[in-house]
Amino acid sequence: MQLNFKEIFTAFMILFAVIDIIGNIPIIIDLRKKFGHIESGKASIIAGLILITFLFLGQNILSLIGIDINSFAVAGAFILFFIALEMTLGITLYKTEDSGSMTATVFPLAFPLIAGPGSLTTLLSLRAEYSVENIIVAVLLNVVVIFIVLKTSARIERFLGPSGINVIRKIFGVILLAIAVKLFAHNIKTLFMLS
């Protein structure tokens, strides 16, 4: 096993951009308001485990249940689309009556917000170019960054204040909406070309 720091850095930056944990801060703050406490450590570890598991078994799992990557990405795009609608319009689509902080920690935070269709499909693309151990290190570094952002989101909220959070929430809601539409459009086009 030989680590290549250039590969690790490149894979880290690609995953960091796709996961976009900084851009997800308004969503994280919103989830904290809805559910109270969110377990930062558990969310980071669960997201990391999903990413590493998918790196090794993703293609096989999807093939086994008869789902291609594009269909998976389209389904994920719908979830991101509804989260973005909640942020932009200030409405609640995701029901929270029976849910506790652990539910929010796993869904929608760890999956699909952190370990979402974008990051999962990116992992499969990275695997074609880079060695697995370098990708694993890049994933672990991203997990550390995710943990730090989740842990400090309350401080960030205090710094920005309610009106600052509201403005950022709407801006990132529109950005997330655009990402969802792009993810949907790209993968639906590929699905139609395959059929």
PDB file of C-alpha atoms in Angstrom:
ATOM      1  CA  MET A   1       0.000   0.000   0.000  1.00  0.00           C
ATOM      2  CA  GLN A   2       1.517   3.280  -1.132  1.00  0.00           C
ATOM      3  CA  LEU A   3      -0.191   6.570  -0.437  1.00  0.00           C
ATOM      4  CA  ASN A   4      -0.033   9.234  -3.114  1.00  0.00           C
ATOM      5  CA  PHE A   5      -0.554  12.691  -1.594  1.00  0.00           C
ATOM      6  CA  LYS A   6      -1.473  14.262  -4.946  1.00  0.00           C
ATOM      7  CA  GLU A   7      -4.228  11.661  -5.466  1.00  0.00           C
ATOM      8  CA  ILE A   8      -5.415  12.078  -1.849  1.00  0.00           C
ATOM      9  CA  PHE A   9      -5.568  15.870  -2.205  1.00  0.00           C
ATOM     10  CA  THR A  10      -7.367  15.744  -5.559  1.00  0.00           C
ATOM     11  CA  ALA A  11      -9.893  13.135  -4.363  1.00  0.00           C
ATOM     12  CA  PHE A  12     -10.398  15.118  -1.124  1.00  0.00           C
ATOM     13  CA  MET A  13     -11.091  18.363  -3.010  1.00  0.00           C
ATOM     14  CA  ILE A  14     -13.494  16.684  -5.465  1.00  0.00           C
ATOM     15  CA  LEU A  15     -15.457  15.030  -2.635  1.00  0.00           C
ATOM     16  CA  PHE A  16     -15.381  18.235  -0.555  1.00  0.00           C
ATOM     17  CA  ALA A  17     -16.905  20.176  -3.457  1.00  0.00           C
ATOM     18  CA  VAL A  18     -19.593  17.528  -4.110  1.00  0.00           C
ATOM     19  CA  ILE A  19     -20.519  16.997  -0.436  1.00  0.00           C
ATOM     20  CA  ASP A  20     -20.529  20.810   0.033  1.00  0.00           C
ATOM     21  CA  ILE A  21     -20.728  20.673   3.835  1.00  0.00           C
ATOM     22  CA  ILE A  22     -20.138  24.449   4.062  1.00  0.00           C
ATOM     23  CA  GLY A  23     -23.075  25.063   1.733  1.00  0.00           C
ATOM     24  CA  ASN A  24     -25.193  22.716   3.846  1.00  0.00           C
ATOM     25  CA  ILE A  25     -24.759  24.789   7.039  1.00  0.00           C
ATOM     26  CA  PRO A  26     -28.235  26.415   6.678  1.00  0.00           C
ATOM     27  CA  ILE A  27     -29.809  22.948   6.295  1.00  0.00           C
ATOM     28  CA  ILE A  28     -27.907  21.666   9.353  1.00  0.00           C
ATOM     29  CA  ILE A  29     -29.086  24.662  11.400  1.00  0.00           C
ATOM     30  CA  ASP A  30     -32.642  24.078  10.185  1.00  0.00           C
ATOM     31  CA  LEU A  31     -32.472  20.397  11.213  1.00  0.00           C
ATOM     32  CA  ARG A  32     -31.190  21.408  14.661  1.00  0.00           C
ATOM     33  CA  LYS A  33     -34.192  23.728  15.052  1.00  0.00           C
ATOM     34  CA  LYS A  34     -36.631  20.981  14.037  1.00  0.00           C
ATOM     35  CA  PHE A  35     -35.127  18.112  16.009  1.00  0.00           C
ATOM     36  CA  GLY A  36     -33.110  19.773  18.766  1.00  0.00           C
ATOM     37  CA  HIS A  37     -29.810  17.992  19.263  1.00  0.00           C
ATOM     38  CA  ILE A  38     -28.145  16.323  16.289  1.00  0.00           C
ATOM     39  CA  GLU A  39     -25.327  13.908  17.045  1.00  0.00           C
ATOM     40  CA  SER A  40     -22.389  15.296  15.045  1.00  0.00           C
ATOM     41  CA  GLY A  41     -20.086  12.331  15.720  1.00  0.00           C
ATOM     42  CA  LYS A  42     -22.667   9.728  14.739  1.00  0.00           C
ATOM     43  CA  ALA A  43     -23.722  11.643  11.598  1.00  0.00           C
ATOM     44  CA  SER A  44     -20.068  11.942  10.497  1.00  0.00           C
ATOM     45  CA  ILE A  45     -19.273   8.269  11.210  1.00  0.00           C
ATOM     46  CA  ILE A  46     -22.471   6.990   9.528  1.00  0.00           C
ATOM     47  CA  ALA A  47     -21.818   9.172   6.454  1.00  0.00           C
ATOM     48  CA  GLY A  48     -18.198   7.943   6.344  1.00  0.00           C
ATOM     49  CA  LEU A  49     -19.280   4.298   6.614  1.00  0.00           C
ATOM     50  CA  ILE A  50     -21.876   4.757   3.849  1.00  0.00           C
ATOM     51  CA  LEU A  51     -19.251   6.357   1.584  1.00  0.00           C
ATOM     52  CA  ILE A  52     -16.581   3.691   2.222  1.00  0.00           C
ATOM     53  CA  THR A  53     -19.094   0.819   1.908  1.00  0.00           C
ATOM     54  CA  PHE A  54     -20.394   2.275  -1.353  1.00  0.00           C
ATOM     55  CA  LEU A  55     -16.817   2.628  -2.630  1.00  0.00           C
ATOM     56  CA  PHE A  56     -16.388  -1.153  -2.380  1.00  0.00           C
ATOM     57  CA  LEU A  57     -19.913  -2.480  -2.901  1.00  0.00           C
ATOM     58  CA  GLY A  58     -21.883   0.307  -4.598  1.00  0.00           C
ATOM     59  CA  GLN A  59     -21.909  -0.956  -8.157  1.00  0.00           C
ATOM     60  CA  ASN A  60     -22.641  -4.544  -7.000  1.00  0.00           C
ATOM     61  CA  ILE A  61     -25.449  -3.534  -4.601  1.00  0.00           C
ATOM     62  CA  LEU A  62     -27.206  -1.437  -7.237  1.00  0.00           C
ATOM     63  CA  SER A  63     -26.767  -4.154  -9.898  1.00  0.00           C
ATOM     64  CA  LEU A  64     -28.062  -6.810  -7.483  1.00  0.00           C
ATOM     65  CA  ILE A  65     -31.345  -4.955  -6.940  1.00  0.00           C
ATOM     66  CA  GLY A  66     -31.571  -3.969 -10.603  1.00  0.00           C
ATOM     67  CA  ILE A  67     -30.911  -0.254 -10.200  1.00  0.00           C
ATOM     68  CA  ASP A  68     -28.406   1.606 -12.315  1.00  0.00           C
ATOM     69  CA  ILE A  69     -26.396   4.600 -11.079  1.00  0.00           C
ATOM     70  CA  ASN A  70     -28.505   7.026 -13.098  1.00  0.00           C
ATOM     71  CA  SER A  71     -31.809   5.871 -11.554  1.00  0.00           C
ATOM     72  CA  PHE A  72     -30.201   6.105  -8.106  1.00  0.00           C
ATOM     73  CA  ALA A  73     -29.055   9.656  -8.837  1.00  0.00           C
ATOM     74  CA  VAL A  74     -32.538  10.666 -10.104  1.00  0.00           C
ATOM     75  CA  ALA A  75     -34.123   9.375  -6.864  1.00  0.00           C
ATOM     76  CA  GLY A  76     -31.558  11.326  -4.840  1.00  0.00           C
ATOM     77  CA  ALA A  77     -32.271  14.431  -6.920  1.00  0.00           C
ATOM     78  CA  PHE A  78     -35.946  14.275  -5.844  1.00  0.00           C
ATOM     79  CA  ILE A  79     -34.973  14.181  -2.149  1.00  0.00           C
ATOM     80  CA  LEU A  80     -32.595  17.132  -2.590  1.00  0.00           C
ATOM     81  CA  PHE A  81     -35.324  18.965  -4.545  1.00  0.00           C
ATOM     82  CA  PHE A  82     -37.821  18.660  -1.676  1.00  0.00           C
ATOM     83  CA  ILE A  83     -35.247  19.728   0.933  1.00  0.00           C
ATOM     84  CA  ALA A  84     -34.456  22.749  -1.260  1.00  0.00           C
ATOM     85  CA  LEU A  85     -38.178  23.614  -1.524  1.00  0.00           C
ATOM     86  CA  GLU A  86     -38.452  23.567   2.268  1.00  0.00           C
ATOM     87  CA  MET A  87     -35.494  25.925   2.560  1.00  0.00           C
ATOM     88  CA  THR A  88     -36.565  28.339  -0.171  1.00  0.00           C
ATOM     89  CA  LEU A  89     -40.291  28.543   0.501  1.00  0.00           C
ATOM     90  CA  GLY A  90     -40.230  28.095   4.292  1.00  0.00           C
ATOM     91  CA  ILE A  91     -42.631  25.142   4.126  1.00  0.00           C
ATOM     92  CA  THR A  92     -42.440  21.743   5.843  1.00  0.00           C
ATOM     93  CA  LEU A  93     -42.682  18.650   3.664  1.00  0.00           C
ATOM     94  CA  TYR A  94     -40.625  16.297   5.818  1.00  0.00           C
ATOM     95  CA  LYS A  95     -42.881  15.034   8.643  1.00  0.00           C
ATOM     96  CA  THR A  96     -41.264  15.127  12.075  1.00  0.00           C
ATOM     97  CA  GLU A  97     -43.903  13.860  14.530  1.00  0.00           C
ATOM     98  CA  ASP A  98     -42.393  10.453  15.297  1.00  0.00           C
ATOM     99  CA  SER A  99     -38.811  11.440  14.618  1.00  0.00           C
ATOM    100  CA  GLY A 100     -36.109  12.031  17.165  1.00  0.00           C
ATOM    101  CA  SER A 101     -32.625  13.449  16.882  1.00  0.00           C
ATOM    102  CA  MET A 102     -31.230  10.014  15.945  1.00  0.00           C
ATOM    103  CA  THR A 103     -33.594   9.805  12.954  1.00  0.00           C
ATOM    104  CA  ALA A 104     -32.488  13.262  11.787  1.00  0.00           C
ATOM    105  CA  THR A 105     -28.861  12.298  12.362  1.00  0.00           C
ATOM    106  CA  VAL A 106     -29.215   9.405   9.902  1.00  0.00           C
ATOM    107  CA  PHE A 107     -31.887  10.796   7.534  1.00  0.00           C
ATOM    108  CA  PRO A 108     -31.695  13.337   5.974  1.00  0.00           C
ATOM    109  CA  LEU A 109     -28.316  14.448   7.421  1.00  0.00           C
ATOM    110  CA  ALA A 110     -25.930  11.480   6.995  1.00  0.00           C
ATOM    111  CA  PHE A 111     -27.921  10.282   3.960  1.00  0.00           C
ATOM    112  CA  PRO A 112     -28.674  11.855   1.478  1.00  0.00           C
ATOM    113  CA  LEU A 113     -27.280  15.260   2.504  1.00  0.00           C
ATOM    114  CA  ILE A 114     -23.674  14.210   3.238  1.00  0.00           C
ATOM    115  CA  ALA A 115     -23.457  10.758   1.643  1.00  0.00           C
ATOM    116  CA  GLY A 116     -25.841  11.585  -1.182  1.00  0.00           C
ATOM    117  CA  PRO A 117     -26.183  10.448  -4.776  1.00  0.00           C
ATOM    118  CA  GLY A 118     -23.671  13.048  -5.940  1.00  0.00           C
ATOM    119  CA  SER A 119     -20.923  11.921  -3.557  1.00  0.00           C
ATOM    120  CA  LEU A 120     -21.722   8.217  -4.048  1.00  0.00           C
ATOM    121  CA  THR A 121     -21.579   8.415  -7.847  1.00  0.00           C
ATOM    122  CA  THR A 122     -18.420  10.562  -7.558  1.00  0.00           C
ATOM    123  CA  LEU A 123     -16.794   7.766  -5.524  1.00  0.00           C
ATOM    124  CA  LEU A 124     -17.415   5.285  -8.330  1.00  0.00           C
ATOM    125  CA  SER A 125     -15.871   7.739 -10.816  1.00  0.00           C
ATOM    126  CA  LEU A 126     -12.838   8.300  -8.547  1.00  0.00           C
ATOM    127  CA  ARG A 127     -12.329   4.552  -8.201  1.00  0.00           C
ATOM    128  CA  ALA A 128     -11.802   4.315 -11.956  1.00  0.00           C
ATOM    129  CA  GLU A 129      -8.935   6.856 -11.741  1.00  0.00           C
ATOM    130  CA  TYR A 130      -7.314   6.579  -8.297  1.00  0.00           C
ATOM    131  CA  SER A 131      -6.184   3.791  -5.978  1.00  0.00           C
ATOM    132  CA  VAL A 132      -8.656   2.722  -3.295  1.00  0.00           C
ATOM    133  CA  GLU A 133      -6.421   3.513  -0.289  1.00  0.00           C
ATOM    134  CA  ASN A 134      -5.992   7.124  -1.465  1.00  0.00           C
ATOM    135  CA  ILE A 135      -9.766   7.512  -1.880  1.00  0.00           C
ATOM    136  CA  ILE A 136     -10.335   6.073   1.625  1.00  0.00           C
ATOM    137  CA  VAL A 137      -7.916   8.634   3.124  1.00  0.00           C
ATOM    138  CA  ALA A 138      -9.721  11.402   1.181  1.00  0.00           C
ATOM    139  CA  VAL A 139     -13.091  10.180   2.536  1.00  0.00           C
ATOM    140  CA  LEU A 140     -11.731  10.089   6.115  1.00  0.00           C
ATOM    141  CA  LEU A 141     -10.361  13.641   5.793  1.00  0.00           C
ATOM    142  CA  ASN A 142     -13.776  14.785   4.569  1.00  0.00           C
ATOM    143  CA  VAL A 143     -15.413  13.047   7.551  1.00  0.00           C
ATOM    144  CA  VAL A 144     -13.156  15.079   9.892  1.00  0.00           C
ATOM    145  CA  VAL A 145     -14.149  18.334   8.123  1.00  0.00           C
ATOM    146  CA  ILE A 146     -17.846  17.318   8.278  1.00  0.00           C
ATOM    147  CA  PHE A 147     -17.551  16.647  12.025  1.00  0.00           C
ATOM    148  CA  ILE A 148     -15.926  20.056  12.656  1.00  0.00           C
ATOM    149  CA  VAL A 149     -18.629  21.888  10.660  1.00  0.00           C
ATOM    150  CA  LEU A 150     -21.449  19.969  12.399  1.00  0.00           C
ATOM    151  CA  LYS A 151     -19.914  20.662  15.814  1.00  0.00           C
ATOM    152  CA  THR A 152     -19.511  24.398  15.168  1.00  0.00           C
ATOM    153  CA  SER A 153     -22.825  25.018  13.368  1.00  0.00           C
ATOM    154  CA  ALA A 154     -24.420  26.432  16.564  1.00  0.00           C
ATOM    155  CA  ARG A 155     -21.591  28.992  16.872  1.00  0.00           C
ATOM    156  CA  ILE A 156     -21.934  29.872  13.205  1.00  0.00           C
ATOM    157  CA  GLU A 157     -25.668  30.388  13.779  1.00  0.00           C
ATOM    158  CA  ARG A 158     -24.995  32.729  16.745  1.00  0.00           C
ATOM    159  CA  PHE A 159     -22.473  34.677  14.677  1.00  0.00           C
ATOM    160  CA  LEU A 160     -24.837  35.152  11.718  1.00  0.00           C
ATOM    161  CA  GLY A 161     -28.019  35.764  13.741  1.00  0.00           C
ATOM    162  CA  PRO A 162     -31.597  34.824  12.733  1.00  0.00           C
ATOM    163  CA  SER A 163     -31.871  37.198   9.761  1.00  0.00           C
ATOM    164  CA  GLY A 164     -28.426  36.211   8.428  1.00  0.00           C
ATOM    165  CA  ILE A 165     -29.333  32.522   8.679  1.00  0.00           C
ATOM    166  CA  ASN A 166     -32.661  33.164   6.939  1.00  0.00           C
ATOM    167  CA  VAL A 167     -30.972  34.942   4.017  1.00  0.00           C
ATOM    168  CA  ILE A 168     -28.269  32.244   3.696  1.00  0.00           C
ATOM    169  CA  ARG A 169     -30.924  29.523   3.993  1.00  0.00           C
ATOM    170  CA  LYS A 170     -32.882  30.957   1.045  1.00  0.00           C
ATOM    171  CA  ILE A 171     -29.736  31.471  -1.060  1.00  0.00           C
ATOM    172  CA  PHE A 172     -28.484  27.939  -0.435  1.00  0.00           C
ATOM    173  CA  GLY A 173     -32.020  26.613  -0.949  1.00  0.00           C
ATOM    174  CA  VAL A 174     -31.937  28.003  -4.488  1.00  0.00           C
ATOM    175  CA  ILE A 175     -28.403  26.606  -5.007  1.00  0.00           C
ATOM    176  CA  LEU A 176     -29.510  23.174  -3.726  1.00  0.00           C
ATOM    177  CA  LEU A 177     -32.548  23.390  -6.027  1.00  0.00           C
ATOM    178  CA  ALA A 178     -30.212  24.060  -8.968  1.00  0.00           C
ATOM    179  CA  ILE A 179     -27.984  21.107  -7.969  1.00  0.00           C
ATOM    180  CA  ALA A 180     -31.063  18.846  -7.742  1.00  0.00           C
ATOM    181  CA  VAL A 181     -32.302  19.980 -11.171  1.00  0.00           C
ATOM    182  CA  LYS A 182     -28.832  19.494 -12.707  1.00  0.00           C
ATOM    183  CA  LEU A 183     -28.483  16.038 -11.139  1.00  0.00           C
ATOM    184  CA  PHE A 184     -31.974  15.117 -12.373  1.00  0.00           C
ATOM    185  CA  ALA A 185     -31.491  16.520 -15.904  1.00  0.00           C
ATOM    186  CA  HIS A 186     -28.089  14.906 -16.445  1.00  0.00           C
ATOM    187  CA  ASN A 187     -29.191  11.470 -15.236  1.00  0.00           C
ATOM    188  CA  ILE A 188     -32.665  11.438 -16.800  1.00  0.00           C
ATOM    189  CA  LYS A 189     -31.046  12.275 -20.165  1.00  0.00           C
ATOM    190  CA  THR A 190     -28.628   9.360 -19.707  1.00  0.00           C
ATOM    191  CA  LEU A 191     -31.535   7.045 -18.792  1.00  0.00           C
ATOM    192  CA  PHE A 192     -33.423   7.979 -21.970  1.00  0.00           C
ATOM    193  CA  MET A 193     -30.303   7.439 -24.082  1.00  0.00           C
ATOM    194  CA  LEU A 194     -29.819   3.973 -22.540  1.00  0.00           C
ATOM    195  CA  SER A 195     -33.432   2.869 -23.111  1.00  0.00           C
TER     196      SER A 195
END
